[in-house]
Coordinates of C-alpha atoms in Angstrom, one line a residue:
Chain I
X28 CA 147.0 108.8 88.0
X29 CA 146.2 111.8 90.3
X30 CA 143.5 114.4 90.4
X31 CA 145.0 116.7 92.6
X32 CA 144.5 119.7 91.0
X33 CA 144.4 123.2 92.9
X34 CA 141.2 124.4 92.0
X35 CA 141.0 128.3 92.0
X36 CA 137.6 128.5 94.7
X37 CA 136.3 126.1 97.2
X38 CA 139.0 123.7 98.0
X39 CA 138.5 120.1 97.5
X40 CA 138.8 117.2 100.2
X41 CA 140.7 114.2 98.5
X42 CA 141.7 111.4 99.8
X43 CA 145.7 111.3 99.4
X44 CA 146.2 109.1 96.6
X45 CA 143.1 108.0 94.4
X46 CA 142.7 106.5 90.7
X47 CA 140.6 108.1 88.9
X48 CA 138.6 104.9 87.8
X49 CA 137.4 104.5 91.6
X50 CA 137.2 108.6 92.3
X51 CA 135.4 109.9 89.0
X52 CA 134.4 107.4 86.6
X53 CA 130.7 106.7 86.3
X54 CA 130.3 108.9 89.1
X55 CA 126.7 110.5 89.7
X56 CA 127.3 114.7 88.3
X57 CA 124.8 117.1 89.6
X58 CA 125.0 121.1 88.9
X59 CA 125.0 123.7 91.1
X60 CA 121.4 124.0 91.4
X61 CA 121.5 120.3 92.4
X62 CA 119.8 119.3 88.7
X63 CA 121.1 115.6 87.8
X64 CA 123.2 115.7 84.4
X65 CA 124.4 112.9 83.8
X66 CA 127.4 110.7 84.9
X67 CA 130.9 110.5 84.3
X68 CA 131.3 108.4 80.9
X69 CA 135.1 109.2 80.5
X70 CA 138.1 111.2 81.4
X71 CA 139.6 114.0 79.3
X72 CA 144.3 113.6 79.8
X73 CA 146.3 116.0 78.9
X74 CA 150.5 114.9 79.0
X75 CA 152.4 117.9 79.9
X76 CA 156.0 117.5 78.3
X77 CA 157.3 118.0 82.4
X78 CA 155.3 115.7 84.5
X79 CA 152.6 112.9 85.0
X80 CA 149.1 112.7 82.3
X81 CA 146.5 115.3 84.7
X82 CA 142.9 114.6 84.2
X83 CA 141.5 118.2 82.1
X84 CA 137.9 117.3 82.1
X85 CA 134.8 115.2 82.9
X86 CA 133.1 113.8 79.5
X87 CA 130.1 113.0 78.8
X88 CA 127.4 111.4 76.3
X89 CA 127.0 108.4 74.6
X90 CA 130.5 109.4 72.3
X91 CA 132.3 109.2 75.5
X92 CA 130.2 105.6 76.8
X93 CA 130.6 103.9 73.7
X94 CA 134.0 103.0 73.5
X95 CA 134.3 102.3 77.4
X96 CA 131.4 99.6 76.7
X97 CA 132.9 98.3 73.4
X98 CA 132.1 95.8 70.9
X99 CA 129.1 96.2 68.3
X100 CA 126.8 97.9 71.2
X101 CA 129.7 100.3 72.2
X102 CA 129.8 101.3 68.5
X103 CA 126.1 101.8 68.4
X104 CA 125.6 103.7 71.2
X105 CA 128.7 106.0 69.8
X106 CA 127.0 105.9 66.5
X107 CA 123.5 107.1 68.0
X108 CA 124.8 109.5 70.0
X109 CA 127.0 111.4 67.4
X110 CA 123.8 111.6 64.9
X111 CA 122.1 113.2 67.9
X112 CA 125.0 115.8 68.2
X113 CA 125.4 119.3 66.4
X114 CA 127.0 118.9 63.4
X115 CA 127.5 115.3 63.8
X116 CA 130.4 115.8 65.9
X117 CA 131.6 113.3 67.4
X118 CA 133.4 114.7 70.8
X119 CA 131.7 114.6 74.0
X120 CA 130.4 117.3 76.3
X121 CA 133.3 118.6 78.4
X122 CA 133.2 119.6 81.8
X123 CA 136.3 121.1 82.6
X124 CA 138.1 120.2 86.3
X125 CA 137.9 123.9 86.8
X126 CA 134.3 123.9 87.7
X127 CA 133.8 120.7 89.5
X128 CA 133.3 122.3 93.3
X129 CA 132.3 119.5 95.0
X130 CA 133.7 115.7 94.8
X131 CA 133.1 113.1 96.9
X132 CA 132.0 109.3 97.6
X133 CA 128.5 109.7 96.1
X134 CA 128.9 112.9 94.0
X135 CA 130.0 115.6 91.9
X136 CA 128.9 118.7 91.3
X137 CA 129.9 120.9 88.9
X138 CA 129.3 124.5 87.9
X139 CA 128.2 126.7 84.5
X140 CA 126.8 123.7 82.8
X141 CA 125.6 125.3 79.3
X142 CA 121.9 124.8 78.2
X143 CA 123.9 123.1 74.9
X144 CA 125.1 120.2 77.1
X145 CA 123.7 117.2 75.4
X146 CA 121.7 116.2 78.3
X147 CA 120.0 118.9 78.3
X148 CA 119.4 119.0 75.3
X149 CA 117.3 115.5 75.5
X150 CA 115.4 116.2 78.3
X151 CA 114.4 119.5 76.9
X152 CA 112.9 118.2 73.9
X153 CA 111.2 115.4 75.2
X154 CA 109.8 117.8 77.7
X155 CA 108.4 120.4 74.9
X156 CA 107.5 118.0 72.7
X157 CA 106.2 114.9 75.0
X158 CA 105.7 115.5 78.5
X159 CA 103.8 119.3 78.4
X160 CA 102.2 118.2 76.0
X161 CA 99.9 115.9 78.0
X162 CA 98.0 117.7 80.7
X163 CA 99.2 117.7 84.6
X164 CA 102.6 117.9 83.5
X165 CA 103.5 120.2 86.1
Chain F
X24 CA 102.3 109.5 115.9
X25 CA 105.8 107.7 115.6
X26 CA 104.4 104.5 116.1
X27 CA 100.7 104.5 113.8
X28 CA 102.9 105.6 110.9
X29 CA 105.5 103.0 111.3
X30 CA 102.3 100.5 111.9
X31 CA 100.9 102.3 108.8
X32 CA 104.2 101.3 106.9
X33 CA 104.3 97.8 107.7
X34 CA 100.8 96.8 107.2
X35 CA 101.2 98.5 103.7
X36 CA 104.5 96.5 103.7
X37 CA 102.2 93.5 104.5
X38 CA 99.5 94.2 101.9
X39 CA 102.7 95.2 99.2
X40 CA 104.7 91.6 99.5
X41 CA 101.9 89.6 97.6
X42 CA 102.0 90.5 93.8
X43 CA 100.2 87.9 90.2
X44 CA 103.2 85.7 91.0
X45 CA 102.6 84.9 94.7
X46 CA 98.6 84.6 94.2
X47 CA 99.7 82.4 91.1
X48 CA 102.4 79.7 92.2
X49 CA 100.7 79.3 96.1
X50 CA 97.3 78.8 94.3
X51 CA 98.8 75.9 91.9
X52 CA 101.4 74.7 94.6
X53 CA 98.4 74.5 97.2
X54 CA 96.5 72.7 94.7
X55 CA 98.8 70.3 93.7
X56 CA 101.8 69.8 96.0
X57 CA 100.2 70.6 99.8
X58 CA 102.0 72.0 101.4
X59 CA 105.3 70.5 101.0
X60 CA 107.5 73.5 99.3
X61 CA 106.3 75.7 101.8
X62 CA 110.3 75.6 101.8
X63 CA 110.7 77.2 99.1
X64 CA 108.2 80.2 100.3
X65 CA 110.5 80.6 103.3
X66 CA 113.6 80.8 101.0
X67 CA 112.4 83.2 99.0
X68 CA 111.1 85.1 102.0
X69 CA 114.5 85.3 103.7
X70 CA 116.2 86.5 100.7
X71 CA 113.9 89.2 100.6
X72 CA 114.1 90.0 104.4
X73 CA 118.3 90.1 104.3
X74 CA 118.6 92.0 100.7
X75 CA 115.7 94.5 101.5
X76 CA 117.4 95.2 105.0
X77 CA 120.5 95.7 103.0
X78 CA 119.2 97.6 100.2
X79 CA 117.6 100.0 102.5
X80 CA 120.0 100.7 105.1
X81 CA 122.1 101.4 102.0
X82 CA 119.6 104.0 100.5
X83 CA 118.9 106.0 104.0
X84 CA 122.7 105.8 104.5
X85 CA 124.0 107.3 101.9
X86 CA 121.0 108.8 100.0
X87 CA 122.1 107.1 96.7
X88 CA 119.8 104.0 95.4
X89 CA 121.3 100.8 95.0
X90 CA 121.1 100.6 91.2
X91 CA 122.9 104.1 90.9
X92 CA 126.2 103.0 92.3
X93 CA 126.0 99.6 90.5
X94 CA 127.9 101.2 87.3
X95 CA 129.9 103.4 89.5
X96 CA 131.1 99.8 91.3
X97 CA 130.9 97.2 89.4
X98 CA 132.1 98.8 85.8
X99 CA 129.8 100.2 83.1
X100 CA 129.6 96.2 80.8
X101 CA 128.3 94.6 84.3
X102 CA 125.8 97.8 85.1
X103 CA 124.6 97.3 81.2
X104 CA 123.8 93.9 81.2
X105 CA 122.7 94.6 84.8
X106 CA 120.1 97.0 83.2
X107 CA 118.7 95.2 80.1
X108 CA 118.2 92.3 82.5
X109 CA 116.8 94.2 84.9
X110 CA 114.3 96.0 82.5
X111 CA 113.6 93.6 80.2
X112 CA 112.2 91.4 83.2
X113 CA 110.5 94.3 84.6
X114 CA 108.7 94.2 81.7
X115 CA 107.8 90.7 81.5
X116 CA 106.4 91.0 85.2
X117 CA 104.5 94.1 84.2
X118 CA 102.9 92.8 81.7
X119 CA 101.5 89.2 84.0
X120 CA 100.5 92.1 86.4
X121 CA 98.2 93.9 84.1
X122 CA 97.1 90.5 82.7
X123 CA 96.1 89.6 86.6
X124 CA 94.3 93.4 87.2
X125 CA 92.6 92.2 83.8
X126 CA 91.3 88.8 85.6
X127 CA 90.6 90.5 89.0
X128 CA 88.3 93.0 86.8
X129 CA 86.6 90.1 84.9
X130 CA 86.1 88.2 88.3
X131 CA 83.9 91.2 89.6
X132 CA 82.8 92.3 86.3
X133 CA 82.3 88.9 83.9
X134 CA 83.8 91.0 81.1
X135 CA 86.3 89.5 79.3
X136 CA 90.2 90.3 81.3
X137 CA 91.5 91.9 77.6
X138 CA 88.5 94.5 77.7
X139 CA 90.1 95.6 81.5
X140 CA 93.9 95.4 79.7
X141 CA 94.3 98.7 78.3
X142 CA 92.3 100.5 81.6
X143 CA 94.5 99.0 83.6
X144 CA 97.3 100.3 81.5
X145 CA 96.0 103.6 81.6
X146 CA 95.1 103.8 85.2
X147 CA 98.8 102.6 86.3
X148 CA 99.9 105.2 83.9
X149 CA 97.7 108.0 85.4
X150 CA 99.0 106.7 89.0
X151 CA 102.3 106.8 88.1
X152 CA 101.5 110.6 86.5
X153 CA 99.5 111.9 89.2
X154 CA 99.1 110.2 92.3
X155 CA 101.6 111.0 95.4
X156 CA 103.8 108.8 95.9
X157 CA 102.8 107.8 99.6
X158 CA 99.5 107.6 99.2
X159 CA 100.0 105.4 96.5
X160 CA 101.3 103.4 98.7
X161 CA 99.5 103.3 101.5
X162 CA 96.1 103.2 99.6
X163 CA 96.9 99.9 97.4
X164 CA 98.5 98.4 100.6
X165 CA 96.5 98.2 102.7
X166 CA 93.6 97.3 100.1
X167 CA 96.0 94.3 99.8
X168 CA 95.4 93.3 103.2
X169 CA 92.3 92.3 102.0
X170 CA 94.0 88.9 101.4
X171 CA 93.8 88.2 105.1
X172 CA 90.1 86.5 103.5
X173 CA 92.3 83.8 102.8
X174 CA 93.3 83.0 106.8
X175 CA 89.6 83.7 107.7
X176 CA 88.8 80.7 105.3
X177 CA 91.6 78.6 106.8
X178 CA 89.4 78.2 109.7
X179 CA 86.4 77.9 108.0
X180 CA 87.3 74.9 106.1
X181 CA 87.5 71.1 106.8
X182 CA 91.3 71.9 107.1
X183 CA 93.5 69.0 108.1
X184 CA 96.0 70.6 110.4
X185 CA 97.7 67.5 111.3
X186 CA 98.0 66.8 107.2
X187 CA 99.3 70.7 106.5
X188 CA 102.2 70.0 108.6
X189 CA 103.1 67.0 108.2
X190 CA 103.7 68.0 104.2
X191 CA 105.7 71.2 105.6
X192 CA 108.3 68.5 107.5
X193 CA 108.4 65.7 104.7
X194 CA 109.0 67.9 101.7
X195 CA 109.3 65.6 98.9
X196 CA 106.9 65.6 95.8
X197 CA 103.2 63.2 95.9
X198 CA 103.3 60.6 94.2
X199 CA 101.4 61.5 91.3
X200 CA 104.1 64.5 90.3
X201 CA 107.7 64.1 89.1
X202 CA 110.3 65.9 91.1
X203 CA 110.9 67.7 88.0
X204 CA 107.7 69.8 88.0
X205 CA 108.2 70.1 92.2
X206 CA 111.3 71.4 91.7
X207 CA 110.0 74.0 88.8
X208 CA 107.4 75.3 91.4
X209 CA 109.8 75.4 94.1
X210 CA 112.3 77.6 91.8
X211 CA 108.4 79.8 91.0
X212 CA 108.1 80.1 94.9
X213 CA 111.7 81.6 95.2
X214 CA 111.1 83.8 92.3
X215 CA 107.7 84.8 93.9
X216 CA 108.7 86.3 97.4
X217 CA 111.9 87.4 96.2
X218 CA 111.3 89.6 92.4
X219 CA 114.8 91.3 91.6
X220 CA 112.3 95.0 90.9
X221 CA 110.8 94.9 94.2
X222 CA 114.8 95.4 95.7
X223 CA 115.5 98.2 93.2
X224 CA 112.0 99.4 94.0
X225 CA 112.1 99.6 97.7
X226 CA 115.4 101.1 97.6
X227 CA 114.2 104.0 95.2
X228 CA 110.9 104.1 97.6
X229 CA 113.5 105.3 100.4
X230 CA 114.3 108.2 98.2
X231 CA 110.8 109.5 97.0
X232 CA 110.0 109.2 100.7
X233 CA 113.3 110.8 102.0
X234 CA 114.5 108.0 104.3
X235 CA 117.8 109.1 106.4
X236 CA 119.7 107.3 109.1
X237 CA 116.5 108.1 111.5
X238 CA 114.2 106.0 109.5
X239 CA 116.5 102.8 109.4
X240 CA 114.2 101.6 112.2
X241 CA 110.7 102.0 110.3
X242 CA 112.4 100.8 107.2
X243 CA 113.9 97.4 109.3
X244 CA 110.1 97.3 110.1
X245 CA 109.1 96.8 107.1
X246 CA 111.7 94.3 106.1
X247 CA 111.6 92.4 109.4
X248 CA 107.9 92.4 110.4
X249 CA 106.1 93.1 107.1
X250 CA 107.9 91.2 104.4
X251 CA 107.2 87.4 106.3
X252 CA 103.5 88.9 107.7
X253 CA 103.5 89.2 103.5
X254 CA 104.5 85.4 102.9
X255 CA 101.7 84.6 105.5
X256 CA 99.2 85.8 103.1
X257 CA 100.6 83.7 100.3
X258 CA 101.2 80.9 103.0
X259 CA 97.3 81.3 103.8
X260 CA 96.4 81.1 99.7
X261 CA 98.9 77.5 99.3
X262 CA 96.7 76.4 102.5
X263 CA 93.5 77.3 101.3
X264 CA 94.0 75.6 98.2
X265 CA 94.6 72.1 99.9
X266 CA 91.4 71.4 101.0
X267 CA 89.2 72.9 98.2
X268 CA 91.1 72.4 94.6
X269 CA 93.2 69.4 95.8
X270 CA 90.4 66.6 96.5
X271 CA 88.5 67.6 93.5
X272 CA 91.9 68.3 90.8
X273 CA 91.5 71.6 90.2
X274 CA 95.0 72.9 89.6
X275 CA 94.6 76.7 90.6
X276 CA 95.7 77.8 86.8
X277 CA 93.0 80.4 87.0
X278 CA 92.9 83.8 89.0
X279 CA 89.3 81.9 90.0
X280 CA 90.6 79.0 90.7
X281 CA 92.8 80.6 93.4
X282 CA 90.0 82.4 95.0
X283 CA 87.4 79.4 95.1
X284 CA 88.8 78.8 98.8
X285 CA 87.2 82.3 99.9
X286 CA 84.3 81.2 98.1
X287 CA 83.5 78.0 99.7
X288 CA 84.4 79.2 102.8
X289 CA 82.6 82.6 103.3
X290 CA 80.7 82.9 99.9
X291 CA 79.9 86.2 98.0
X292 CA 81.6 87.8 101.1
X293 CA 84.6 85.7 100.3
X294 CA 84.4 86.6 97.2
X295 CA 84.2 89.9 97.5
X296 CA 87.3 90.2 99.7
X297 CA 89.4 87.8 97.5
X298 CA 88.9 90.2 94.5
X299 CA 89.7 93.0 95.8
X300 CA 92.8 91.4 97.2
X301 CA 93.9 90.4 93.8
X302 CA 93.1 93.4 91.9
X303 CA 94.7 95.6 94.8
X304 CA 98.2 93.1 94.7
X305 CA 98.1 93.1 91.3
X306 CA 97.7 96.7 90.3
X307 CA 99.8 98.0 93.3
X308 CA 102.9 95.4 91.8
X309 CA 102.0 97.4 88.2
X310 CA 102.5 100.6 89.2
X311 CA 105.3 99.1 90.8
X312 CA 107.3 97.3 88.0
X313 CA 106.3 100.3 85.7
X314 CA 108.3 103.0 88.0
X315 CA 110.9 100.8 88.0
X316 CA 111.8 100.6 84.4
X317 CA 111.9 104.5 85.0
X318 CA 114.2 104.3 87.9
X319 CA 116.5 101.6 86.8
X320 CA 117.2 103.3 84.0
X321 CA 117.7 107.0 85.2
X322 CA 119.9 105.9 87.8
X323 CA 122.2 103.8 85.2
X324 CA 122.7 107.2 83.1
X325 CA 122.0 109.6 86.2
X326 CA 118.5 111.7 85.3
X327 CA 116.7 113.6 87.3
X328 CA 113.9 110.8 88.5
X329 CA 110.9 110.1 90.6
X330 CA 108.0 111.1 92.2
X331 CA 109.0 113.9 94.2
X332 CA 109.1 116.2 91.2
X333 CA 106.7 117.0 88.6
X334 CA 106.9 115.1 85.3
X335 CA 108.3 117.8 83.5
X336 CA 111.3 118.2 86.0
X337 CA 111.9 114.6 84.9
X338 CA 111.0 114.1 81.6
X339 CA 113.4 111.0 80.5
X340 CA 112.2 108.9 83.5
X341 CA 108.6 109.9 82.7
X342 CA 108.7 108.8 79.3
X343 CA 110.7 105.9 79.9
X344 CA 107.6 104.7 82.4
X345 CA 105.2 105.8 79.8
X346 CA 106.8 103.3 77.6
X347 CA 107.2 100.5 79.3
X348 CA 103.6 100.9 80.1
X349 CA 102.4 101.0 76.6
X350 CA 105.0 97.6 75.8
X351 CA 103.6 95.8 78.3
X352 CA 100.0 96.2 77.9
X353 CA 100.4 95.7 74.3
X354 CA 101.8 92.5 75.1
X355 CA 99.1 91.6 77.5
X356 CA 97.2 92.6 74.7
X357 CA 98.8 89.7 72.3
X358 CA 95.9 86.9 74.5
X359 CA 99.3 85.8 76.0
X360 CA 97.7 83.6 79.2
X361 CA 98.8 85.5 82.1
X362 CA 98.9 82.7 84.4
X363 CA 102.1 81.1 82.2
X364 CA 103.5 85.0 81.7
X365 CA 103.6 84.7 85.1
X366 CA 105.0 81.7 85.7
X367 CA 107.8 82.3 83.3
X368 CA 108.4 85.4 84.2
X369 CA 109.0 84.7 88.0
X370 CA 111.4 81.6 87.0
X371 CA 113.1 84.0 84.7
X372 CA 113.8 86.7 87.8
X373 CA 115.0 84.0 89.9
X374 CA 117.8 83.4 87.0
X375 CA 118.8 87.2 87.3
X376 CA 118.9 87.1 91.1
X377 CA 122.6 86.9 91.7
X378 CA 122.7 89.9 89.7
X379 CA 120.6 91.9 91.8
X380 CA 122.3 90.2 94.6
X381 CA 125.7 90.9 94.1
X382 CA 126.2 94.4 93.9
X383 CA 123.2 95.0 96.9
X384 CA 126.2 92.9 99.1
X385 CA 129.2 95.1 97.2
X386 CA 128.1 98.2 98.4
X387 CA 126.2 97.6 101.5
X388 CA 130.0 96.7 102.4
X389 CA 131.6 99.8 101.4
X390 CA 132.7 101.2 104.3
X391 CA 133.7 104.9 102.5
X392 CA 130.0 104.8 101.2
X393 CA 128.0 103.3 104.3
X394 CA 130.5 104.1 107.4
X395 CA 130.0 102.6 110.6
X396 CA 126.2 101.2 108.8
X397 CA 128.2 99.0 106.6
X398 CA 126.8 95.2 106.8
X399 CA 127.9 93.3 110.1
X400 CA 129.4 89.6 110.4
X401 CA 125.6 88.6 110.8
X402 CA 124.9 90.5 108.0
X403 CA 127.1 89.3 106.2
X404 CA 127.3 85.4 106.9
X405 CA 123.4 85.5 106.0
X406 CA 123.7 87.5 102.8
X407 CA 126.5 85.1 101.5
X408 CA 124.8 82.2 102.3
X409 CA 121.3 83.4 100.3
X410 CA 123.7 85.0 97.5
X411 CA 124.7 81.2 97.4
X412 CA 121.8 79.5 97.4
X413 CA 120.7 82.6 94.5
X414 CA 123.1 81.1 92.7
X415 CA 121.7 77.2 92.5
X416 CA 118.5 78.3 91.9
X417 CA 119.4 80.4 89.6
X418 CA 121.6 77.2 87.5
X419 CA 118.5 75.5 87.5
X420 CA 115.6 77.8 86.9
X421 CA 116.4 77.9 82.8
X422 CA 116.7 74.1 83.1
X423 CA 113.4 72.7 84.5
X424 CA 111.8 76.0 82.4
X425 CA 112.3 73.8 79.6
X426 CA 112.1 70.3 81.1
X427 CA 108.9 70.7 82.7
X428 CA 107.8 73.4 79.8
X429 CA 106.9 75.8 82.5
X430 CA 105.2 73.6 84.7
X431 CA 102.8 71.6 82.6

């Protein structure tokens, strides 16, 4: 499948044909400040009725890992990670192919991740509620 | 300048090699076998030089640690495995090392090892929490050298030269052992010298200290000249031990045990120096295994990790170490004997080799990811030839585990 989407800002280098299991699954995603989020745990494919599937997002989150792993741990991981989400939802974070600005080899970064992003959301708690709590945290 | 701090690095490289596993299988391989699977050290030893090179080169080149592009190569069921492997040995290894800081501590302090336990669990925690990440490294290193007691001794006992080498070029087992039990503590040796964490450790070590393509010189340093100066020391321990726990059948299963040589040799000196050898090798592999539950695991989901921000830029990783801190001591904690922790934990990690193996030799291959730094022929011919023999030890690590029951 191809990724070769215009992207309205900074133009992306791609290689001239790439699959998008070797070009953006499970790679490393960083945000503009260069924060690690996360990786990419699946692909978001919409068909258009005129022309090839195009890859709309980035997911991520243990909703989007389970099923790639599979079997009773897949499940599990998909099952902890939608009791974790708001309103027990069980879609993944979406990063839309919009804001990735840069892609390459080792990674991709993205822009406008919200402080909702599930991530975030982990690491923010265990921060308030774990590591400030003990002192020399920062 | 350019040349003290790569002589800095490889000395701490030097003192860093020798963790609870080296001091216990040279100790009881010294004891009982000579030296006749000093074979097996050298094995272990060359895996270590080849996949550290490779590991390395791969960090400074491309920035990226070896385990964070396993998923991202190799498929997300392989990097899983790959991880609960990885950590659950980790573990395992952590907990031997705080049982052998425990021992070191009761050597010097006659309190019982599972009084020291939970200190030493602490004061790997608090390293991990506050201390820098060089000095760290540096301090605990070259404390370590403090092993080189163990060459002094060499020529301070009756040593039989003539006998040493003889049993280095007719490896087979003595006649009171079956080849079985040689065969376990040859598979121990290999596992020794080469533990899967210390890979995905010194790779992560290239990040926290911000290796690029500059440093691939001080880091080949460390791999070329500091890694086998490191099997010296546990060379030196399996020596030591012929002359002093062989005539009288001691078999070197006690932390003591292994540092009677220094004793005989240079008394309370000796002593002195062996101690603070073992508690140095020990708590530095600690500190060690425990970051590396943290990094293995942020680099499979891609956290922030490491050293080179505060813990509450990182909190995942931080409490991930915290954890595995507090599992390990509490299973040090269980009276578990720390010399057969350690024994099966090293036999275990040479089963999970290959894994480690394999996608060190995927990557450091990948020309898009490691451009004209990707792995030679030479490189190459010697990495598939360990990855090979990673395999058979591997096959029949599990095996003589449970024939032998770890070594009896």
């Amino acid at each position: 499948m191809s990724s070769r989407e215009p992207l309205p800002h900074e133009p992306l280098e791609l290689p001239p044909t790439a699959d998008a299991n070797s070009l953006l699954l499970d790679r490393q995603l960083y945000d503009a400040d260069g924060h690690a989020i996360g990786k990419v745990d699946d692909l978001e494919l919409s068909d258009p009725a005129d022309g090839p599937p195009v890859v709309t997002a980035l997911l991520c989150g243990p909703t989007a890992l389970g099923p790639r792993i599979g079997d009773t741990v897949g499940t599990l991981w998909f099952e902890l990670g939608r009791l974790l989400r708001p309103g027990h939802d069980p879609y993944p974070d979406r990063i839309p192919m919009s804001d990735v600005i840069v892609l390459n080899r080792t990674e991709i970064r993205v822009r406008g991740v919200p402080d909702s992003f599930g991530a975030r959301r982990v690491e923010r708690w265990l921060r308030t509620n774990i590591i400030e709590r003990i002192p020399g945290s920062s | 300048m350019k040349l003290l701090k790569v002589t800095l690095g490889v000395m701490t490289a030097i003192g860093g090699f020798v963790d609870i596993g080296n001091l216990v299988t040279s100790g009881i391989s010294g004891a009982r076998f000579g030296l006749t699977l000093v074979w097996a050290l050298a094995l272990g030893t060359l895996g270590m030089i080849v996949y550290g090179e490779m590991a390395g080169r791969v960090t400074a080149v491309s920035k990226r640690t070896v385990f964070h592009v396993v998923r991202d190569r190799l498929g997300v069921r392989f990097a899983l495995v790959n991880l609960v492997a990885s950590i659950a040995l980790t573990m395992l290894t952590l907990a031997a090392e705080l049982g052998g800081v425990g021992l070191a501590m009761e050597l010097a302090s006659s309190v019982n090892y599972l009084l020291w336990v939970p200190v030493a669990g602490f004061a790997v925690w608090f390293t991990i929490w506050r201390v820098p990440f060089q000095w760290m490294e540096r301090i605990l290193g070259l404390l370590g050298l403090a092993l080189v007691v163990f060459v002094v001794a060499l020529f301070h006992l009756p040593t039989d030269w003539h006998a040493l080498g003889s049993d280095i070029v007719h490896p087979k087992p003595p006649a009171s052992e079956s080849m079985a039990t040689w065969l376990f503590y040859a598979v121990s040796l290999v596992g020794a010298a080469l533990v899967p964490f210390q890979l995905f450790f010194f790779s992560s070590g290239g990040i926290e200290e911000d290796w690029s393509s500059e440093d691939l010189g001080e880091m080949r340093a460390n791999a070329f000249i500091g890694f086998p100066l490191g099997a010296v020391l546990s060379l030196a321990i399996m020596a030591a031990a012929v002359p002093v726990l062989a005539p009288v059948g001691i078999g070197g299963r006690h932390l003591g045990e292994v540092g009677l040589p220094a004793v005989v040799a240079l008394g309370k000196v000796g002593l002195a120096f062996a101690i603070v050898g073992f508690f140095a090798a020990t708590f530095a592999a600690a500190v060690e295994a425990a970051l590396s539950t943290g990094y293995v695991a942020a680099q499979h989901y891609g956290w922030d990790w490491g050293k080179f921000v505060k813990p509450r830029e990182a909190a995942r990783f931080h409490v991930v170490c915290l954890l595995g801190v507090i599992a390990a001591t509490a299973l040090t904690l269980t009276t578990i004997d720390p010399v057969q922790l350690t024994l099966v934990s090293v036999v275990l990690g040479t089963a999970a080799i290959p894994l480690t193996f394999f996608p060190i030799l995927v990557i450091a291959n990948d020309r898009e990811y490691m451009g004209d730094r990707a792995n030679g022929r030479f490189a190459n011919l010697l990495g598939v030839t360990c990855f090979a023999i990673s395999v058979i030890t591997s096959l029949a690590a599990v095996p003589l585990l449970i024939i032998t029951r770890a070594g009896q």
